[in-house]
Amino acid sequence: MKAYVFHGPGQSAWEDVPDPGVKEPTDAIVRVDAVTICGTDLHILKGDVPEVRPGTVLGHEAVGEVVDVGGDVRTVRPGDRVLVSCITACGRCHSCRQGMYGQCRGGGGWILGHLVDGTQAEYVRVPFADLSAHPLPSALDSEDAVLLADIFPTSYEVGVLNGHVRPGDTVAVVGAGPVGLAAVATARLFAPERIVAVDLAAARLEAARHLGADAVADAREVPEQLVEDLTDGLGADVVVEAVGLPETFELCTRMVRPGGHVANVGVHGRPVTLHLEDLWIKNVTITTGLVDTYSTPTLLRMAAAGRLPTGQLVTHTFPLTRMEEAYDVFARAADTGALKVVLGEEPHEEVVPYRAA
């Protein structure tokens, strides 16, 4: 089959690799019909995630059809259309029993496109398929569904739920990339009084308005002053950090009110100064987290009912064969205006994957 393979920092290619096969009785093999690219994939290509070994197929989000399953799989079967979650869960370890699937200690967690071959391929092996592959409602098309593999549960769980958004709140979202925009959309489910989006790019701020932001602010123009003005000097009840830079995290801590929440979603590659000399007296709660995807079944039902604007985040579509071009467009988002790119393949001749001995 063809797959997008990491060969080291700055080196990758869409190339021939062996077909995946069932290795464990809890595995499923899925033919990929739609896949997307995550900012984390760009970090891997830059060499920022040293655990990813050269030769690994990238990607951790997909929609497809089950073509083979191991003997212990009970919840999906060949022919089922499924969402492949970005998080794999064994379901048995201490973390999984508490719903913290992202911290799985039984061989799961974030492994696809990280520690094992991922989804940016024609076929993918999905470990622990009973908990990691979700049957899809027939009403939900692949382009919409694939955004529920990562960015929507991430923004909802790590941003909105960890931030304890409540009716009447002022919510500030710093960073209007795909995850920040999904945070805007899912925060609206809790009827906040207002949502303020902060970014550098005018196009992304316009997208935030379209998805429900009540006010927007250029990050270069003292956005904390706008929040202060809107709240009579109090500050935001919840601030979601969706960038992953020291400057944006510190901005969040300046925008939050006493007793408020800062929910960090962004992936940080550098140390951040925590200004406890200012924060110690403010009763502020700061949360971090890797998505657990416990909310995925709920989000799938909401998307099927038309309650989530998933497809509005998709700006570019490509066939799988143009994976390298899609990466280029996504990596140059400031020039291309890309939010989410989705790659799909027309139905192709079925290949029966081999079973590993």
Short mmCIF file of C-alpha atoms in Angstrom, two decimals:
data_model
loop_
_atom_site.label_atom_id
_atom_site.label_comp_id
_atom_site.label_asym_id
_atom_site.label_seq_id
_atom_site.Cartn_x
_atom_site.Cartn_y
_atom_site.Cartn_z
CA MET A 1 0.00 0.00 0.00
CA LYS A 2 0.95 3.68 -0.07
CA ALA A 3 1.60 5.68 3.11
CA TYR A 4 3.22 8.92 4.28
CA VAL A 5 6.44 7.93 6.01
CA PHE A 6 8.68 9.94 8.34
CA HIS A 7 12.39 9.44 7.60
CA GLY A 8 13.88 11.94 10.01
CA PRO A 9 13.67 15.71 10.56
CA GLY A 10 12.72 17.40 7.29
CA GLN A 11 12.46 14.08 5.45
CA SER A 12 9.21 12.33 4.54
CA ALA A 13 7.58 10.74 1.51
CA TRP A 14 4.38 9.16 0.15
CA GLU A 15 5.70 5.72 -0.72
CA ASP A 16 5.14 1.98 -0.83
CA VAL A 17 5.05 0.16 2.52
CA PRO A 18 3.87 -3.32 3.54
CA ASP A 19 0.14 -3.80 4.07
CA PRO A 20 -0.81 -3.89 7.76
CA GLY A 21 -2.16 -7.10 9.25
CA VAL A 22 -3.78 -8.24 12.46
CA LYS A 23 -1.04 -8.73 15.08
CA GLU A 24 -3.13 -8.94 18.24
CA PRO A 25 -6.63 -10.37 18.76
CA THR A 26 -7.84 -6.88 19.75
CA ASP A 27 -6.75 -5.30 16.41
CA ALA A 28 -8.85 -4.05 13.52
CA ILE A 29 -7.64 -3.22 10.02
CA VAL A 30 -9.32 -0.16 8.54
CA ARG A 31 -9.30 1.00 4.93
CA VAL A 32 -8.81 4.75 5.12
CA ASP A 33 -11.43 6.87 3.38
CA ALA A 34 -10.58 10.25 4.93
CA VAL A 35 -7.64 11.55 6.91
CA THR A 36 -6.41 14.92 8.07
CA ILE A 37 -3.14 16.55 9.14
CA CYS A 38 -2.51 17.84 12.65
CA GLY A 39 -0.13 20.51 13.88
CA THR A 40 1.55 17.75 15.87
CA ASP A 41 2.49 16.08 12.57
CA LEU A 42 4.37 19.26 11.65
CA HIS A 43 6.18 19.15 14.99
CA ILE A 44 7.24 15.57 14.21
CA LEU A 45 8.60 16.57 10.81
CA LYS A 46 10.64 19.32 12.46
CA GLY A 47 12.20 16.79 14.82
CA ASP A 48 10.39 18.10 17.90
CA VAL A 49 9.06 14.64 18.89
CA PRO A 50 12.15 12.42 19.16
CA GLU A 51 10.13 9.33 20.13
CA VAL A 52 8.96 9.03 16.51
CA ARG A 53 11.40 6.73 14.76
CA PRO A 54 12.35 7.03 11.08
CA GLY A 55 10.21 4.66 9.04
CA THR A 56 7.00 5.45 10.98
CA VAL A 57 3.78 6.12 9.05
CA LEU A 58 2.41 9.45 10.30
CA GLY A 59 -1.14 10.46 11.21
CA HIS A 60 -3.53 9.83 14.10
CA GLU A 61 -6.97 10.77 12.70
CA ALA A 62 -9.05 8.88 10.15
CA VAL A 63 -12.42 7.66 8.95
CA GLY A 64 -12.68 4.39 7.08
CA GLU A 65 -14.17 0.92 6.66
CA VAL A 66 -13.22 -2.08 8.76
CA VAL A 67 -11.86 -4.86 6.53
CA ASP A 68 -10.51 -7.30 9.11
CA VAL A 69 -10.62 -7.83 12.88
CA GLY A 70 -8.90 -9.95 15.48
CA GLY A 71 -10.71 -12.71 17.30
CA ASP A 72 -11.36 -10.67 20.47
CA VAL A 73 -12.97 -7.65 18.77
CA ARG A 74 -16.66 -7.38 19.60
CA THR A 75 -17.94 -3.87 18.84
CA VAL A 76 -16.97 -3.50 15.17
CA ARG A 77 -16.83 -5.93 12.28
CA PRO A 78 -15.81 -5.97 8.61
CA GLY A 79 -17.98 -3.60 6.59
CA ASP A 80 -18.53 -1.15 9.45
CA ARG A 81 -17.72 2.50 8.83
CA VAL A 82 -15.73 3.86 11.76
CA LEU A 83 -13.93 6.85 13.20
CA VAL A 84 -10.35 6.04 14.20
CA SER A 85 -9.62 7.99 17.37
CA CYS A 86 -6.34 9.82 17.94
CA ILE A 87 -6.15 8.06 21.33
CA THR A 88 -5.90 4.30 21.76
CA ALA A 89 -7.23 2.75 24.98
CA CYS A 90 -6.57 -0.70 26.43
CA GLY A 91 -9.58 -0.27 28.76
CA ARG A 92 -8.00 -2.26 31.57
CA CYS A 93 -5.22 -0.20 33.16
CA HIS A 94 -5.56 2.19 36.11
CA SER A 95 -5.78 5.26 33.84
CA CYS A 96 -8.34 3.78 31.45
CA ARG A 97 -10.57 2.70 34.35
CA GLN A 98 -10.75 6.38 35.31
CA GLY A 99 -11.54 7.48 31.75
CA MET A 100 -8.04 8.92 31.27
CA TYR A 101 -7.42 7.09 28.01
CA GLY A 102 -4.73 9.55 26.94
CA GLN A 103 -2.64 8.31 29.88
CA CYS A 104 -3.20 4.61 29.10
CA ARG A 105 -0.48 2.43 30.63
CA GLY A 106 -1.51 -0.78 28.89
CA GLY A 107 -0.05 -0.06 25.46
CA GLY A 108 -2.36 2.75 24.39
CA GLY A 109 -2.49 6.52 24.71
CA TRP A 110 -1.25 8.56 21.77
CA ILE A 111 0.49 5.84 19.80
CA LEU A 112 -0.82 6.10 16.20
CA GLY A 113 1.70 8.01 14.09
CA HIS A 114 3.85 8.32 17.20
CA LEU A 115 4.96 4.93 18.54
CA VAL A 116 3.28 2.75 15.88
CA ASP A 117 2.31 3.28 12.25
CA GLY A 118 -0.46 5.81 11.84
CA THR A 119 -3.41 6.69 9.66
CA GLN A 120 -1.94 8.66 6.73
CA ALA A 121 -2.06 5.56 4.55
CA GLU A 122 -4.43 3.47 2.49
CA TYR A 123 -4.86 1.05 5.41
CA VAL A 124 -4.17 1.28 9.15
CA ARG A 125 -3.96 -1.23 11.98
CA VAL A 126 -6.02 0.01 14.94
CA PRO A 127 -4.98 -1.56 18.28
CA PHE A 128 -7.64 -2.10 20.97
CA ALA A 129 -10.34 -1.55 18.36
CA ASP A 130 -13.28 -2.01 20.71
CA LEU A 131 -12.47 1.28 22.48
CA SER A 132 -10.49 3.03 19.75
CA ALA A 133 -12.71 2.70 16.67
CA HIS A 134 -16.15 4.31 16.88
CA PRO A 135 -19.01 3.20 14.58
CA LEU A 136 -20.24 6.19 12.60
CA PRO A 137 -23.85 7.33 12.19
CA SER A 138 -24.93 7.04 8.56
CA ALA A 139 -25.94 10.71 8.57
CA LEU A 140 -22.36 11.88 9.15
CA ASP A 141 -20.12 12.19 6.10
CA SER A 142 -16.41 11.42 6.25
CA GLU A 143 -15.20 15.02 5.89
CA ASP A 144 -17.19 16.08 8.93
CA ALA A 145 -16.50 12.97 10.98
CA VAL A 146 -12.71 13.03 10.66
CA LEU A 147 -12.55 16.27 12.64
CA LEU A 148 -13.99 14.38 15.60
CA ALA A 149 -10.90 12.17 15.81
CA ASP A 150 -8.81 14.85 17.52
CA ILE A 151 -9.48 18.59 17.37
CA PHE A 152 -13.08 18.62 18.59
CA PRO A 153 -12.60 16.28 21.57
CA THR A 154 -9.32 18.06 22.36
CA SER A 155 -10.84 21.52 22.41
CA TYR A 156 -13.97 20.34 24.20
CA GLU A 157 -12.29 18.25 26.92
CA VAL A 158 -8.98 20.05 27.51
CA GLY A 159 -10.31 23.55 26.84
CA VAL A 160 -14.03 23.90 27.52
CA LEU A 161 -14.63 21.18 30.13
CA ASN A 162 -11.31 21.60 31.95
CA GLY A 163 -11.97 25.35 31.93
CA HIS A 164 -15.42 24.82 33.51
CA VAL A 165 -17.24 27.08 31.06
CA ARG A 166 -20.66 27.99 32.47
CA PRO A 167 -23.69 29.99 31.33
CA GLY A 168 -23.04 33.72 31.50
CA ASP A 169 -19.24 33.40 31.43
CA THR A 170 -16.83 35.52 29.45
CA VAL A 171 -14.60 33.09 27.57
CA ALA A 172 -11.40 34.17 25.84
CA VAL A 173 -9.77 31.82 23.31
CA VAL A 174 -6.17 32.70 22.51
CA GLY A 175 -5.30 31.19 19.14
CA ALA A 176 -7.84 30.82 16.34
CA GLY A 177 -6.28 27.86 14.59
CA PRO A 178 -8.32 24.66 14.17
CA VAL A 179 -8.30 23.71 17.87
CA GLY A 180 -9.04 27.27 18.99
CA LEU A 181 -11.91 27.52 16.53
CA ALA A 182 -13.30 24.22 17.77
CA ALA A 183 -13.06 25.64 21.31
CA VAL A 184 -15.13 28.63 20.19
CA ALA A 185 -17.75 26.31 18.69
CA THR A 186 -17.96 23.97 21.70
CA ALA A 187 -17.88 26.76 24.29
CA ARG A 188 -21.10 28.06 22.74
CA LEU A 189 -22.83 24.87 23.88
CA PHE A 190 -22.69 26.22 27.44
CA ALA A 191 -24.33 29.60 26.70
CA PRO A 192 -21.53 31.95 27.79
CA GLU A 193 -22.33 35.65 27.77
CA ARG A 194 -19.55 36.32 25.30
CA ILE A 195 -16.63 34.64 23.57
CA VAL A 196 -13.53 36.65 22.63
CA ALA A 197 -11.10 35.20 20.07
CA VAL A 198 -7.47 36.37 19.84
CA ASP A 199 -5.13 35.74 16.94
CA LEU A 200 -2.64 37.41 14.61
CA ALA A 201 -4.36 36.44 11.35
CA ALA A 202 -7.36 38.45 10.16
CA ALA A 203 -8.73 35.44 8.23
CA ARG A 204 -8.73 33.29 11.35
CA LEU A 205 -10.42 35.99 13.38
CA GLU A 206 -13.10 36.20 10.71
CA ALA A 207 -13.51 32.41 10.92
CA ALA A 208 -13.87 32.76 14.70
CA ARG A 209 -16.66 35.30 14.21
CA HIS A 210 -18.39 32.94 11.79
CA LEU A 211 -18.22 30.11 14.35
CA GLY A 212 -19.67 32.20 17.16
CA ALA A 213 -17.09 34.56 18.65
CA ASP A 214 -18.80 37.74 19.84
CA ALA A 215 -15.62 39.83 19.71
CA VAL A 216 -12.16 39.39 18.20
CA ALA A 217 -8.80 40.96 18.96
CA ASP A 218 -5.49 41.19 17.15
CA ALA A 219 -2.87 39.69 19.45
CA ARG A 220 -0.57 42.64 18.70
CA GLU A 221 -3.06 45.19 20.03
CA VAL A 222 -3.24 44.50 23.81
CA PRO A 223 -6.21 42.09 23.78
CA GLU A 224 -6.29 42.00 27.58
CA GLN A 225 -7.50 45.61 27.45
CA LEU A 226 -10.49 44.57 25.31
CA VAL A 227 -11.36 41.82 27.80
CA GLU A 228 -11.02 44.27 30.68
CA ASP A 229 -13.30 46.76 28.94
CA LEU A 230 -15.93 44.10 28.19
CA THR A 231 -15.98 42.84 31.77
CA ASP A 232 -15.83 46.15 33.67
CA GLY A 233 -12.26 45.42 34.69
CA LEU A 234 -12.91 41.93 36.06
CA GLY A 235 -11.29 39.75 33.39
CA ALA A 236 -12.37 36.57 31.63
CA ASP A 237 -13.93 33.71 33.58
CA VAL A 238 -12.21 31.16 31.34
CA VAL A 239 -9.18 31.62 29.09
CA VAL A 240 -8.25 28.84 26.66
CA GLU A 241 -4.63 28.76 25.48
CA ALA A 242 -4.62 27.17 22.01
CA VAL A 243 -1.22 28.18 20.63
CA GLY A 244 1.60 26.74 22.74
CA LEU A 245 3.99 29.69 23.06
CA PRO A 246 5.36 31.36 26.21
CA GLU A 247 3.95 34.70 25.08
CA THR A 248 0.42 33.39 24.58
CA PHE A 249 0.37 31.50 27.87
CA GLU A 250 1.47 34.61 29.76
CA LEU A 251 -1.19 36.61 27.91
CA CYS A 252 -3.80 34.14 29.17
CA THR A 253 -2.71 34.62 32.77
CA ARG A 254 -3.07 38.39 32.37
CA MET A 255 -6.60 38.05 30.95
CA VAL A 256 -8.12 35.75 33.57
CA ARG A 257 -10.19 37.13 36.44
CA PRO A 258 -9.59 36.31 40.11
CA GLY A 259 -11.08 32.87 40.70
CA GLY A 260 -11.05 32.11 36.98
CA HIS A 261 -9.63 29.25 34.92
CA VAL A 262 -6.78 29.07 32.41
CA ALA A 263 -7.14 25.89 30.32
CA ASN A 264 -3.95 25.16 28.42
CA VAL A 265 -4.52 23.19 25.21
CA GLY A 266 -1.49 24.29 23.17
CA VAL A 267 1.54 22.04 22.76
CA HIS A 268 4.52 23.83 24.32
CA GLY A 269 8.05 23.23 23.06
CA ARG A 270 9.75 25.82 25.27
CA PRO A 271 9.68 26.65 28.99
CA VAL A 272 7.09 29.19 30.14
CA THR A 273 7.43 31.63 33.01
CA LEU A 274 4.69 31.20 35.60
CA HIS A 275 4.25 34.58 37.25
CA LEU A 276 3.28 33.43 40.71
CA GLU A 277 4.26 36.83 42.06
CA ASP A 278 1.04 38.04 40.41
CA LEU A 279 -1.08 34.90 40.43
CA TRP A 280 -0.63 33.56 43.96
CA ILE A 281 -3.25 35.90 45.35
CA LYS A 282 -5.84 35.52 42.55
CA ASN A 283 -7.27 32.03 43.24
CA VAL A 284 -6.61 31.08 39.61
CA THR A 285 -6.87 27.48 38.43
CA ILE A 286 -4.50 26.40 35.62
CA THR A 287 -5.11 23.08 33.90
CA THR A 288 -3.16 21.16 31.28
CA GLY A 289 -3.93 17.93 29.53
CA LEU A 290 -3.73 15.47 26.68
CA VAL A 291 -7.13 14.63 25.25
CA ASP A 292 -8.72 11.41 26.55
CA THR A 293 -11.49 11.21 23.90
CA TYR A 294 -14.08 10.07 26.45
CA SER A 295 -16.40 12.65 24.86
CA THR A 296 -16.14 11.25 21.33
CA PRO A 297 -19.44 9.27 21.37
CA THR A 298 -21.30 12.36 22.60
CA LEU A 299 -19.69 14.59 19.99
CA LEU A 300 -20.51 12.08 17.26
CA ARG A 301 -24.19 12.17 18.21
CA MET A 302 -24.17 15.97 18.31
CA ALA A 303 -22.46 16.21 14.92
CA ALA A 304 -24.97 13.79 13.39
CA ALA A 305 -27.76 15.98 14.77
CA GLY A 306 -26.22 19.07 13.17
CA ARG A 307 -25.15 20.64 16.47
CA LEU A 308 -21.43 20.94 15.63
CA PRO A 309 -20.06 22.98 12.70
CA THR A 310 -17.32 20.48 11.88
CA GLY A 311 -17.27 20.90 8.12
CA GLN A 312 -16.89 24.68 8.41
CA LEU A 313 -13.28 24.22 9.50
CA VAL A 314 -12.29 22.34 6.33
CA THR A 315 -10.68 24.74 3.86
CA HIS A 316 -8.82 22.36 1.52
CA THR A 317 -9.46 18.83 0.25
CA PHE A 318 -7.10 16.50 -1.63
CA PRO A 319 -6.95 12.89 -2.75
CA LEU A 320 -4.60 10.72 -0.67
CA THR A 321 -2.12 10.67 -3.52
CA ARG A 322 -1.46 14.39 -3.02
CA MET A 323 -0.34 13.99 0.59
CA GLU A 324 2.90 15.91 0.09
CA GLU A 325 1.06 18.86 -1.47
CA ALA A 326 -1.48 18.82 1.38
CA TYR A 327 1.34 19.00 3.93
CA ASP A 328 2.84 21.96 2.12
CA VAL A 329 -0.49 23.82 2.08
CA PHE A 330 -1.13 23.09 5.75
CA ALA A 331 2.40 24.05 6.83
CA ARG A 332 2.09 27.43 5.05
CA ALA A 333 -1.26 28.28 6.62
CA ALA A 334 -0.37 31.97 6.95
CA ASP A 335 -0.05 32.16 3.15
CA THR A 336 -2.66 29.60 2.07
CA GLY A 337 -5.38 30.34 4.61
CA ALA A 338 -5.56 26.66 5.51
CA LEU A 339 -7.45 25.63 8.64
CA LYS A 340 -7.99 21.91 8.23
CA VAL A 341 -7.06 19.92 5.15
CA VAL A 342 -8.86 16.64 4.51
CA LEU A 343 -7.57 13.94 2.22
CA GLY A 344 -9.83 11.26 0.81
CA GLU A 345 -9.66 8.49 -1.70
CA GLU A 346 -12.17 7.29 -4.22
CA PRO A 347 -13.21 3.69 -3.57
CA HIS A 348 -10.44 1.42 -4.82
CA GLU A 349 -9.96 -2.26 -5.41
CA GLU A 350 -10.15 -4.05 -2.09
CA VAL A 351 -6.96 -5.58 -0.74
CA VAL A 352 -7.30 -8.39 1.76
CA PRO A 353 -4.69 -7.66 4.44
CA TYR A 354 -2.54 -10.55 5.57
CA ARG A 355 -2.69 -11.81 9.14
CA ALA A 356 0.62 -11.68 10.95
CA ALA A 357 1.82 -15.02 12.17
#
